[in-house]
Short mmCIF file of C-alpha atoms in Angstrom, two decimals:
data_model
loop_
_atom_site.label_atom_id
_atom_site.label_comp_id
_atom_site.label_asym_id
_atom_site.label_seq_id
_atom_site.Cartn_x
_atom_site.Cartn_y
_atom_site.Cartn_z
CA UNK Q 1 2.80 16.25 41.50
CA UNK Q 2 6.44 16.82 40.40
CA UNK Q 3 7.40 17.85 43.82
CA UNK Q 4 6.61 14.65 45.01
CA UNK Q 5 8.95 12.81 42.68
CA UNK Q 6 11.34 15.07 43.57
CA UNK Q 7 11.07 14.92 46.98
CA UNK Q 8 11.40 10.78 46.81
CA UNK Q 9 14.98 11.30 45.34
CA UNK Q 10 16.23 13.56 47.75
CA UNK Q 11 14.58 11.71 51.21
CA UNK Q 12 16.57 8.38 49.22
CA UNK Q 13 19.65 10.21 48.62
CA UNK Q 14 19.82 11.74 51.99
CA UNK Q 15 19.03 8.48 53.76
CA UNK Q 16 21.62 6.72 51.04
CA UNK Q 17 24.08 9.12 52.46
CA UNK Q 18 23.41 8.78 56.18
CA UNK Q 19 23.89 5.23 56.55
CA UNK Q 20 27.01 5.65 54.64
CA UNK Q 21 28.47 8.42 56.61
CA UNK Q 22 27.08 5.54 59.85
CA UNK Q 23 29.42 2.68 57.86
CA UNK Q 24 32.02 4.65 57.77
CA UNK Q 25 32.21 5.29 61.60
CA UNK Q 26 32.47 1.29 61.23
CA UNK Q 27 28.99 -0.42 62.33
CA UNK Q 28 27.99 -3.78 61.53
CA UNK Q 29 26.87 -5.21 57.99
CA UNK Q 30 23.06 -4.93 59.52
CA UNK Q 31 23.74 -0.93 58.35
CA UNK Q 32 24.44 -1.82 54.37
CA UNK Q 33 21.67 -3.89 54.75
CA UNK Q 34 19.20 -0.88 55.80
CA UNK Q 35 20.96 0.88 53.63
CA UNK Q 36 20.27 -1.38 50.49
CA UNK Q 37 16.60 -1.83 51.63
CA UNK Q 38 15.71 1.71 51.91
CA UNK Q 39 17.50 2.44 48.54
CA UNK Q 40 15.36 -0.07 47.03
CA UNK Q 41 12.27 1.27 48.57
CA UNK Q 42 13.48 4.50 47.90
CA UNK Q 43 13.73 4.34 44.17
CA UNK Q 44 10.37 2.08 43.89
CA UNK Q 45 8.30 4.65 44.99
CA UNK Q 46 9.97 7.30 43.00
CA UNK Q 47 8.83 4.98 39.59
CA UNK Q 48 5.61 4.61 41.27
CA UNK Q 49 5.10 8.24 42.30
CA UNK Q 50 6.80 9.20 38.59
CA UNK Q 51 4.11 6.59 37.19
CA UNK Q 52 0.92 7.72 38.82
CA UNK Q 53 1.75 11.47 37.96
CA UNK Q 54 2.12 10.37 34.32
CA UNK Q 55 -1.01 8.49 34.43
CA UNK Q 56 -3.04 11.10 36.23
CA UNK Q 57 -1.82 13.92 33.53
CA UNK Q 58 -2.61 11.22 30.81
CA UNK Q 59 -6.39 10.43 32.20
CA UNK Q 60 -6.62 14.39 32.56
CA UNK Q 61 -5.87 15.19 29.00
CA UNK Q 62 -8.06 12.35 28.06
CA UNK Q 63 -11.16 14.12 30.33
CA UNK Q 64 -10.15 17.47 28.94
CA UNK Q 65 -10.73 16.33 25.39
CA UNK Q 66 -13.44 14.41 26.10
CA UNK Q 67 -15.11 17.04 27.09
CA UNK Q 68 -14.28 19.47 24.06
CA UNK Q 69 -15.34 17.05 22.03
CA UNK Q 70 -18.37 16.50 23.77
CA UNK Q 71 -19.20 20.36 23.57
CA UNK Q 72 -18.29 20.09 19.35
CA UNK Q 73 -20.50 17.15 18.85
CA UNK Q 74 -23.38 19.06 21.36
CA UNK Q 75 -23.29 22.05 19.14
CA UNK Q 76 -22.98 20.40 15.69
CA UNK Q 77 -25.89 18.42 17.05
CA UNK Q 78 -27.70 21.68 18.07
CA UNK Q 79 -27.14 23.07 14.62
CA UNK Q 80 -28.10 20.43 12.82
CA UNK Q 81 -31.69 20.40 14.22
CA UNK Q 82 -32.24 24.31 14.63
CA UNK Q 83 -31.15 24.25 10.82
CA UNK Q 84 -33.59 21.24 9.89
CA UNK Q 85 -36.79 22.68 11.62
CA UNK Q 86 -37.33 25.95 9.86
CA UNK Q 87 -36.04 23.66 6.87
CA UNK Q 88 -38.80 21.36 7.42
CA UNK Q 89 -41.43 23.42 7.19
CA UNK Q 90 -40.52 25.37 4.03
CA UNK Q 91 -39.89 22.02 1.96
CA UNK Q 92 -43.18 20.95 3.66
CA UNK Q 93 -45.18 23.48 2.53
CA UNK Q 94 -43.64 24.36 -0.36
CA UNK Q 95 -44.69 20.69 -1.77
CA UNK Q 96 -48.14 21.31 -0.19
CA UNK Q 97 -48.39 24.17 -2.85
CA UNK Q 98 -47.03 22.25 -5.80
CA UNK Q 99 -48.74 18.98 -5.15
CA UNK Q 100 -52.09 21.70 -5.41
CA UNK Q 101 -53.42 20.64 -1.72
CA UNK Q 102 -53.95 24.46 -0.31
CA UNK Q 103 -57.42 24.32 -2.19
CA UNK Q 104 -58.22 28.61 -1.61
CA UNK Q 105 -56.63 31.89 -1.82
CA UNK Q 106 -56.62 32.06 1.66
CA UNK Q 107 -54.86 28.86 2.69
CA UNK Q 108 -52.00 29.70 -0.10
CA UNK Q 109 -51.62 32.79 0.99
CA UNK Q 110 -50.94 31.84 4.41
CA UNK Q 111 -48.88 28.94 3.25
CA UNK Q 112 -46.73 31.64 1.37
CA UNK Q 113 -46.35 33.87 4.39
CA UNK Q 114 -45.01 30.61 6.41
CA UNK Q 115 -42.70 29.91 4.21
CA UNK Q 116 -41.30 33.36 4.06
CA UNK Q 117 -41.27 33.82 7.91
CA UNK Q 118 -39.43 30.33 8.42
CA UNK Q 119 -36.80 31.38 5.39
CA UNK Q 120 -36.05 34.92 7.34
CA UNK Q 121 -35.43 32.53 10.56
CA UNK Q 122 -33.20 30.02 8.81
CA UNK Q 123 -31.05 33.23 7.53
CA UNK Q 124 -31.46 34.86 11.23
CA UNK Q 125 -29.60 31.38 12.34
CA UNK Q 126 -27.23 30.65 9.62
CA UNK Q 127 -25.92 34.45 10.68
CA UNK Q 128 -25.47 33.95 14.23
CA UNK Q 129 -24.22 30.49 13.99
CA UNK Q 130 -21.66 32.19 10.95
CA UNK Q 131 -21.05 35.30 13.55
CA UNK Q 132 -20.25 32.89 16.69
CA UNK Q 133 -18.20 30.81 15.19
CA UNK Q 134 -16.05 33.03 13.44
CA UNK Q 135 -15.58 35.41 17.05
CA UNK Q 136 -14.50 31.87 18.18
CA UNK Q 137 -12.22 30.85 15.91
CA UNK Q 138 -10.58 34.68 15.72
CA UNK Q 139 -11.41 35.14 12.14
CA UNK Q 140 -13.39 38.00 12.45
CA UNK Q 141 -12.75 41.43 11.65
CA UNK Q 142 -13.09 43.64 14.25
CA UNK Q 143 -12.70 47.59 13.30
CA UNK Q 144 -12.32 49.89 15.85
CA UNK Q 145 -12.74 53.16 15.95
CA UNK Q 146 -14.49 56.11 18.49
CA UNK Q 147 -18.55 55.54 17.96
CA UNK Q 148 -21.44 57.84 19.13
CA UNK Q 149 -23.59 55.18 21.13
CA UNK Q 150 -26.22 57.80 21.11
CA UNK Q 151 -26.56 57.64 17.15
CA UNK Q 152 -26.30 53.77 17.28
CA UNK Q 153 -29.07 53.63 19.89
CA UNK Q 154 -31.27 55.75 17.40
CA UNK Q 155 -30.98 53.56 14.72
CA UNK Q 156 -31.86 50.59 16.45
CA UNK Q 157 -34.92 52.37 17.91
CA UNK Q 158 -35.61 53.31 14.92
CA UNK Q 159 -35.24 49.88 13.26
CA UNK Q 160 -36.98 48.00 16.27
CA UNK Q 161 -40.26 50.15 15.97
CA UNK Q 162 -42.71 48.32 13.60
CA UNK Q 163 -42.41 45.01 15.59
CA UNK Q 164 -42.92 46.72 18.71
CA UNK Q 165 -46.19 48.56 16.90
CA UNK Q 166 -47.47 45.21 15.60
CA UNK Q 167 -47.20 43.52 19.33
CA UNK Q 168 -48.30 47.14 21.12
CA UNK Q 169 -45.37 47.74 23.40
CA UNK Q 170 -44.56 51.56 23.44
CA UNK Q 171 -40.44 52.11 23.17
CA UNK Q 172 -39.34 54.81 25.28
CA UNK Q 173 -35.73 56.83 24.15
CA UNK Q 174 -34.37 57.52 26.74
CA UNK Q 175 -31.44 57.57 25.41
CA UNK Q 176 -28.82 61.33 26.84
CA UNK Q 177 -27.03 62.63 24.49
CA UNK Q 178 -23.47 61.51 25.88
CA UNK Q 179 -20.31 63.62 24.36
CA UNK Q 180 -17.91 60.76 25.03
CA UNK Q 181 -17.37 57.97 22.69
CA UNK Q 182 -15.86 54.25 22.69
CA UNK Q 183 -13.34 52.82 20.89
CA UNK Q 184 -15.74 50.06 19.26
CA UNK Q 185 -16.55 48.15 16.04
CA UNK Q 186 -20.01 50.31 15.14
CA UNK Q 187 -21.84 47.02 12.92
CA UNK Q 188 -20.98 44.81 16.16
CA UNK Q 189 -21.88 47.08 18.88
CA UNK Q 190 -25.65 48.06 16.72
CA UNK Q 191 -26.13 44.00 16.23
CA UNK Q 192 -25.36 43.56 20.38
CA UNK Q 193 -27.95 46.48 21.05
CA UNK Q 194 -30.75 45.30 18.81
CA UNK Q 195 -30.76 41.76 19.93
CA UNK Q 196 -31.23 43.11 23.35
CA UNK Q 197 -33.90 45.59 22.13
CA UNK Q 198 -35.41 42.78 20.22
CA UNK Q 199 -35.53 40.04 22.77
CA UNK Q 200 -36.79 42.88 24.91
CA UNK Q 201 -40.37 43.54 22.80
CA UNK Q 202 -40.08 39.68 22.21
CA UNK Q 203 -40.67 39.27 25.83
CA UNK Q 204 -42.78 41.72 26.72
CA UNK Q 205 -46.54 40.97 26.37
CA UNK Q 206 -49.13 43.34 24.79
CA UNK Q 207 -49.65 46.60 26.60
CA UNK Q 208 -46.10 46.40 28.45
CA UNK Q 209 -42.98 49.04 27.96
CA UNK Q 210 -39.24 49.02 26.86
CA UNK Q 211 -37.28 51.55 28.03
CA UNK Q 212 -33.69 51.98 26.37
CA UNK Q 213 -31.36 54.41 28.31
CA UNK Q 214 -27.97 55.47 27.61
CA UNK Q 215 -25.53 57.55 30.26
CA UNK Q 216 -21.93 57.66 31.55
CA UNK Q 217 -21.11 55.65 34.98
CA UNK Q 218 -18.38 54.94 36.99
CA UNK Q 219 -16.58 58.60 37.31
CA UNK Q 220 -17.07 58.87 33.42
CA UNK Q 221 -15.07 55.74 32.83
CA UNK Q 222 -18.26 53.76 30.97
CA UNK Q 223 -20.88 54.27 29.21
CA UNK Q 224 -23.59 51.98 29.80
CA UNK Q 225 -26.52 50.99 27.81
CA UNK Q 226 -29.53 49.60 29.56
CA UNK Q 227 -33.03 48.02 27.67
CA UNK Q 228 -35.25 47.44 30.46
CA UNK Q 229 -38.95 45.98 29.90
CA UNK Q 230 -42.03 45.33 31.89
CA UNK Q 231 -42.21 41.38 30.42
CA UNK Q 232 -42.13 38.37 31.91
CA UNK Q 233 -39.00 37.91 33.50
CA UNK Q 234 -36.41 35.04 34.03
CA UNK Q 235 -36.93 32.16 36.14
CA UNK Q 236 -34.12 32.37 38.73
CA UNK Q 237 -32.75 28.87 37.83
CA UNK Q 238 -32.95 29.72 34.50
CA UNK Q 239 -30.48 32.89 35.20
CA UNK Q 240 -26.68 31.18 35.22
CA UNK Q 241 -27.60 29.63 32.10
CA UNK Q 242 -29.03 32.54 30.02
CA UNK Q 243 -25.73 33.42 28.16
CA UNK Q 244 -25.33 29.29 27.20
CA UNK Q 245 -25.92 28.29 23.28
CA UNK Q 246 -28.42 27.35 22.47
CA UNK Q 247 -30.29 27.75 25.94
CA UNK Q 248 -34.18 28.78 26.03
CA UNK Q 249 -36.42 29.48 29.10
CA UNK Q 250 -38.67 26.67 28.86
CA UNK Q 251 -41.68 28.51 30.29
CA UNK Q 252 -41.20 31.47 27.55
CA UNK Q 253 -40.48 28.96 24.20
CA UNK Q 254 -43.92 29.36 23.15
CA UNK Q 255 -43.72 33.21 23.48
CA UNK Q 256 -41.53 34.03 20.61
CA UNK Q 257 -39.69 32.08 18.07
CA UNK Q 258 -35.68 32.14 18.63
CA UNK Q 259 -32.60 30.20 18.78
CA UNK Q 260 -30.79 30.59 22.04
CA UNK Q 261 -27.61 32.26 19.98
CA UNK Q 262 -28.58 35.81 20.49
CA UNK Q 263 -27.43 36.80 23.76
CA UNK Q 264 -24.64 34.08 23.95
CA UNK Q 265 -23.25 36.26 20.35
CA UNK Q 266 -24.10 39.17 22.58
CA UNK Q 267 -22.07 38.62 24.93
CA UNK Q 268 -19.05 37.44 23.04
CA UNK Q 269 -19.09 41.12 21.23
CA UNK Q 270 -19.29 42.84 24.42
CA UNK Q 271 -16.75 40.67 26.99
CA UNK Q 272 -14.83 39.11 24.48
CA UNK Q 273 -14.17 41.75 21.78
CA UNK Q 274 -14.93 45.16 23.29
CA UNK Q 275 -13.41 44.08 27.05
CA UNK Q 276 -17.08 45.69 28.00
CA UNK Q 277 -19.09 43.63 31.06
CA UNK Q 278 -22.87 42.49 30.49
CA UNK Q 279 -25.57 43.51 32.88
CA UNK Q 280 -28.48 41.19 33.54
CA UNK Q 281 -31.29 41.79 35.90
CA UNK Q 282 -34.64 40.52 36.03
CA UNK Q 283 -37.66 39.90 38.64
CA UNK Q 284 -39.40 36.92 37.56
CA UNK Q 285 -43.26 37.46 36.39
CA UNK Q 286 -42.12 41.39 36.45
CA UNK Q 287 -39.69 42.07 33.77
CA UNK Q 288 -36.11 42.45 33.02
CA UNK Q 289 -33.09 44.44 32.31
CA UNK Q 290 -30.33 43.84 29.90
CA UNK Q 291 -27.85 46.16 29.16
CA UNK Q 292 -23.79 46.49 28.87
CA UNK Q 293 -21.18 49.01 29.75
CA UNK Q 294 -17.95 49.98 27.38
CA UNK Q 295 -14.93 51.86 27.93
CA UNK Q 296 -14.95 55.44 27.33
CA UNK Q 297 -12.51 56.30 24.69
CA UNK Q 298 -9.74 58.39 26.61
CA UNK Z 1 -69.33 6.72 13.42
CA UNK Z 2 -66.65 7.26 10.67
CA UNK Z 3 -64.70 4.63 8.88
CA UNK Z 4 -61.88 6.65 8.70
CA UNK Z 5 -59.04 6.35 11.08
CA UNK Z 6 -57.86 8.07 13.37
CA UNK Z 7 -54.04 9.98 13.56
CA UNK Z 8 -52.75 11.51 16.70
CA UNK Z 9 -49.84 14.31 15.68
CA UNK Z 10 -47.30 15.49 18.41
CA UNK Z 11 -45.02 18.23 17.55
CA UNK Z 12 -44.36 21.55 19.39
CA UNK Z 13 -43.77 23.37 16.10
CA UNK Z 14 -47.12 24.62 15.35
CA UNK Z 15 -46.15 24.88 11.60
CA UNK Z 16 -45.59 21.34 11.86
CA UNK Z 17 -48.66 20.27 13.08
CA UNK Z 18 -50.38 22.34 10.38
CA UNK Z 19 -48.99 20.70 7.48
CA UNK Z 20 -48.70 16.92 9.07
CA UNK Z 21 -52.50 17.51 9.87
CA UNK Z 22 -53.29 19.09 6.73
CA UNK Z 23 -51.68 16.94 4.59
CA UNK Z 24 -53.13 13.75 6.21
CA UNK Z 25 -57.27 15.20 6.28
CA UNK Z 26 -57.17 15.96 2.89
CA UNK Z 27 -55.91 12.08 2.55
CA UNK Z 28 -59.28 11.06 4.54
CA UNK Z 29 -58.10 10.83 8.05
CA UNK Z 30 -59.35 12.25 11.23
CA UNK Z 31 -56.33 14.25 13.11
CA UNK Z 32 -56.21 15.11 16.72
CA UNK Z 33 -53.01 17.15 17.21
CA UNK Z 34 -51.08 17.93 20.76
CA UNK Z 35 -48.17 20.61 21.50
CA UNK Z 36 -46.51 18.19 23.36
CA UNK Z 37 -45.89 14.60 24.66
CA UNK Z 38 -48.00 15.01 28.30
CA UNK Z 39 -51.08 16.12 26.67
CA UNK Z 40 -50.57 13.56 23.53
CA UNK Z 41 -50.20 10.88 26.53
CA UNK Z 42 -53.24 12.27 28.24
CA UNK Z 43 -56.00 13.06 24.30
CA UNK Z 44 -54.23 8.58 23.94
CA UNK Z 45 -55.43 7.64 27.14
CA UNK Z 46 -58.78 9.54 27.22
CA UNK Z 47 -60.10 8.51 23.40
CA UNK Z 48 -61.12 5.07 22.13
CA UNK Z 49 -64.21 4.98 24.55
CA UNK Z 50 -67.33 5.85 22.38
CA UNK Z 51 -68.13 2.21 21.53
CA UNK Z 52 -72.14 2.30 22.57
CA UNK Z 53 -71.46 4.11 25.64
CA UNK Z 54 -74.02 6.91 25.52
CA UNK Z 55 -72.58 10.07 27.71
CA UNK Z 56 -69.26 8.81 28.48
CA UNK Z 57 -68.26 12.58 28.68
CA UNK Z 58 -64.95 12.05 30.44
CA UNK Z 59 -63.98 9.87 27.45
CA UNK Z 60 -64.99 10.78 23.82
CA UNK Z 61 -63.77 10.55 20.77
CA UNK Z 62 -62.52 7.68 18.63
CA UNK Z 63 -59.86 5.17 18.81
CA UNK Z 64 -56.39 6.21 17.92
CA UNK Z 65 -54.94 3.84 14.78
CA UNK Z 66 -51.52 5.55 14.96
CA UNK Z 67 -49.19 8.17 16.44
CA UNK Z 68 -46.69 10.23 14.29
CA UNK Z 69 -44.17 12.02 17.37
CA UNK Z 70 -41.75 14.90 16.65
CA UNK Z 71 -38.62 13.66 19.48
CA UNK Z 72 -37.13 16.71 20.88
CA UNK Z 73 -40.41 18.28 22.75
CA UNK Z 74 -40.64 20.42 26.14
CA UNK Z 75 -41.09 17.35 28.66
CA UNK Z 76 -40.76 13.60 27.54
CA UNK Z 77 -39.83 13.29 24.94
CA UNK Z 78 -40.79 11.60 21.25
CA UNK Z 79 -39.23 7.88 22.78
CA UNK Z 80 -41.04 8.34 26.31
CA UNK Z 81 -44.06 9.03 24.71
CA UNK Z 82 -43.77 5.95 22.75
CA UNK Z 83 -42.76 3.52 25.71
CA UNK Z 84 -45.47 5.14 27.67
CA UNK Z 85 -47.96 4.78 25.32
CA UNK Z 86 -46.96 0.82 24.62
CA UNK Z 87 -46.96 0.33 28.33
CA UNK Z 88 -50.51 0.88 28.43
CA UNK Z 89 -52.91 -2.40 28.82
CA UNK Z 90 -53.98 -2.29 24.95
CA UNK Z 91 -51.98 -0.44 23.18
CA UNK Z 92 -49.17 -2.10 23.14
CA UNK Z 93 -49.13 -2.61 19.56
CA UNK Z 94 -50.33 1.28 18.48
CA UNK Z 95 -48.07 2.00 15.99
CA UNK Z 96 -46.07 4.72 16.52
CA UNK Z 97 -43.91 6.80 13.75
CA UNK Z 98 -41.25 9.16 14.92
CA UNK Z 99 -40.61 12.48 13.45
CA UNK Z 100 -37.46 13.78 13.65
CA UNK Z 101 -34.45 16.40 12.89
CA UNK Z 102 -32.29 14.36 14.81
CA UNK Z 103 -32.16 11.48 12.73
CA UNK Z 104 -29.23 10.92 12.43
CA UNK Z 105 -28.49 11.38 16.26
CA UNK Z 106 -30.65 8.71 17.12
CA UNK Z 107 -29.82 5.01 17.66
CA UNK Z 108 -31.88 2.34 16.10
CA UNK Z 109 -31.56 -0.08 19.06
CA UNK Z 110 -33.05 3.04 21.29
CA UNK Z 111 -35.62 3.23 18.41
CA UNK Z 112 -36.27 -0.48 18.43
CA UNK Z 113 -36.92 -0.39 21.63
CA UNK Z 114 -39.27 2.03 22.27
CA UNK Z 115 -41.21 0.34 19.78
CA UNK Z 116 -40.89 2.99 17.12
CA UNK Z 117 -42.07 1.17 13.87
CA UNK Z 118 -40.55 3.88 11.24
CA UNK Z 119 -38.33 7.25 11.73
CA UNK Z 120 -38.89 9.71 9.67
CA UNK Z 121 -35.86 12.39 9.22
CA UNK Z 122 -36.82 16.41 9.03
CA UNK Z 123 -36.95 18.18 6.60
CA UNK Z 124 -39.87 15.34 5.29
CA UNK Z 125 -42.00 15.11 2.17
CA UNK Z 126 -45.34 15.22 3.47
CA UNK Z 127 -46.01 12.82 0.49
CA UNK Z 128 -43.20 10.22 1.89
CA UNK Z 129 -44.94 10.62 5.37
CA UNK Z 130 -48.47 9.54 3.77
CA UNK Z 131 -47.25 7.01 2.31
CA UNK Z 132 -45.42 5.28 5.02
CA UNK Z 133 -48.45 5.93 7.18
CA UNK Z 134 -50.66 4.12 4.39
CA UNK Z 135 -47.97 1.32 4.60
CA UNK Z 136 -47.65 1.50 8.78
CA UNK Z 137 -51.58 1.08 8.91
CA UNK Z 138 -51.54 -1.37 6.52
CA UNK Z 139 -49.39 -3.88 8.39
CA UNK Z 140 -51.43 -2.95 11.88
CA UNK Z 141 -54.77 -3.92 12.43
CA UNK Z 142 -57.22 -1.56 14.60
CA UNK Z 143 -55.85 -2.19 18.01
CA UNK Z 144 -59.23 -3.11 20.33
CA UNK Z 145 -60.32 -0.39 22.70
CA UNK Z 146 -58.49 -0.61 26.12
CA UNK Z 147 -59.78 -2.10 29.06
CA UNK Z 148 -58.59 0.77 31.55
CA UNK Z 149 -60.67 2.89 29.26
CA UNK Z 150 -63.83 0.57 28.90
CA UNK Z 151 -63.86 0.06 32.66
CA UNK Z 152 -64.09 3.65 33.64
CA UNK Z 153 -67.04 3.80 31.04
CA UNK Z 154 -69.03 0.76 32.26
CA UNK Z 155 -68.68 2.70 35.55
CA UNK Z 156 -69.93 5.33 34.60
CA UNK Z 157 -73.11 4.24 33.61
CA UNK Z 158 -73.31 1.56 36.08
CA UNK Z 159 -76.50 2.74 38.47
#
């Protein structure tokens, strides 16, 4: 826009300056008069070209921050109610107990086992909405330092195991043992490749299979961790918003309890952090990949 | 037939539904639950039939006295339930009470006019929320069975 202006003053100027080099090879007074009036034109549009580029930048800032405050209020609003619905239900039940309504063992019991599940989610959240925001706002600490993926990958097999016993999907290591390592914060990179591995047995129904792999690609540039499962896929329209906070496939809500923070905190440890690159794939109704690849170390 | 009345809970947090549900039977009410606003629209539309019709199968069960709606559901919401539901030739005085972790969020003109007679905020006391039902029930009378209903059964056992 500032060309413009400038490009007003110097189309005046030079016109100024033509009609007085004309004068001087003595015309008649009609000359100053062009003169004057193109002058006058001249610097009127500069103030109105100098005006509308102000206004334009103003109405821009105003959309820009608009907008980020739009996204604050969105995800204070988010938080708010994922925080208030596990919430709910613990304070519900909890005076259900007190009050002396669950009338049998077995009622109270399962009361009691509700009210522990929906603490361990409120923690799960308060976490991720804790980790997020302080990757955001740079205050975490990141330590870096070479990591064996391969022992990483064990642990969170190893850690992943019961839940995929209780829901009967097999977990198969396939997992090479790689002799290069990355330069990587170790907590970060295990809490990116167990929400994958998680989400993966989450997703997967009874009877179905999660393969996690690990190998060097790219001449031996990355290493690249892959969780592939034989669940039920993404919706494709439901694919350029997967890494969005907060987001969950409506057709798959009732499958597993979650928050939509998980992959979005995943990603922000991989691209953000470790300058790694996510990989998504997934064949709806068939099942999905998810994996990322990291530097090597030189 | 019972006496008691009848409570139609919407919420797609099962645990929800459990302890609304629970909390209200063991007060003496009948509770028909749904996992979301459709089907809630759909159990409304399909109940309040059984008045002497014998083998009105496409329409049993008994009138519905009031509606408690969680707002943030899969589909239509907790408001579009309740202006669909007041649309409806005869019910448009069902009470309605909304259930909600937005609370806050919400605005009480939108509330007003949706015809949502009390908002509830999550987390709730399930003893608050019997109360204020005892209170919402007691300011409504038993809305009469609808005609769209009553029609389709008179049909039905027309010869």
């Amino acid at each position: 826009m500032m060309y413009l202006l400038v490009a007003a003053i110097v189309i005046t100027v030079g016109t100024t300056y033509a009609l007085w080099m004309m004068e001087q090879g003595n015309y008649t007074n009609v000359w100053a008069v062009g003169r004057g009036a193109i002058l006058v034109v001249g610097v009127a549009s500069c103030v109105v070209l100098g005006l509308l580029h102000l206004r334009r930048e103003m109405l821009h800032d105003r959309a820009r921050e608009d907008e980020l405050s739009k996204l604050k209020t969105d995800f204070v609003s988010h938080v708010s109610h994922e925080l208030r619905t596990p919430l709910s239900s613990i304070k519900a039940y909890a005076e259900l107990l007190v009050d002396g309504e669950a009338t049998d063992d077995k009622t109270r019991s399962e009361f009691y086992h509700i009210i522990q599940s929906e603490a361990d989610r409120l923690s799960r959240l308060i976490d991720n909405i804790l980790n997020i925001s302080c990757i955001e706002s740079g205050m975490t600490r990141v330590t870096r330092k070479p990591v064996a993926l391969n022992t990483i990958l064990k642990q969170v097999l190893e850690v992943a195991k019961p839940s995929a016993r209780e829901k009967n999907v097999s977990l198969v290591d396939q997992v090479e043992p790689v002799f290069f390592s990355v330069e990587a914060d170790r907590d970060m990179i295990y809490q990116a490749a167990l929400n994958l591995v998680s989400n993966a047995i989450k997703y997967t129904p009874s009877g179905g299979t999660v393969r996690i792999s690990l190998g060097a690609q790219d001449e031996s540039k990355e290493l690249v961790v892959q969780v592939s499962d034989t669940g039920v896929g993404i919706p494709p329209d439901a694919m350029k918003h997967l890494f969005e906070k907060f987001f969950r496939v409506e057709q798959h809500k009732s499958m597993a309890k979650g928050s939509g923070l998980g992959l979005n905190l995943t990603r922000q440890i991989i691209e953000g952090i470790h300058k790694g690159r996510m990989i998504v794939k997934s064949e709806y109704g068939k099942g999905s990949t998810f994996g990322f690849a990291l530097p090597i170390a030189a | 037939m019972s006496t008691s009345k009848t409570i139609l809970a919407v919420d797609d947090e099962s645990h929800i539904l459990h302890v609304v549900s629970l909390k209200l039977r063991n007060a003496g009410f009948n509770v028909i639950t749904a996992n979301d606003a459709e089907d809630a629209f759909d159990l409304a539309m399909t109940s309040g039939c059984s008045f002497g019709v014998g083998g009105c199968g496409a329409c049993g069960g008994a009138t519905i006295d009031l509606v408690i709606t969680d707002f943030q559901m899969p589909g239509i919401s907790g408001l579009e339930l309740a202006r669909k539901l007041h649309a409806e030739p005869g019910k448009s005085d069902l009470p309605v009470m909304l259930l909600t972790a937005h609370g806050l969020a919400l605005e009480q003109v939108d509330l007003r006019r949706a015809g949502i007679n009390v908002c509830l905020s999550k987390p709730f006391s399930p003893r608050d929320l019997l109360a204020k039902v005892d209170e919402l029930l007691a300011r409504h009378k038993r809305p009469p069975p609808s005609p769209k209903c009553a029609m389709i059964c008179s049909e039905e056992v027309a010869p």
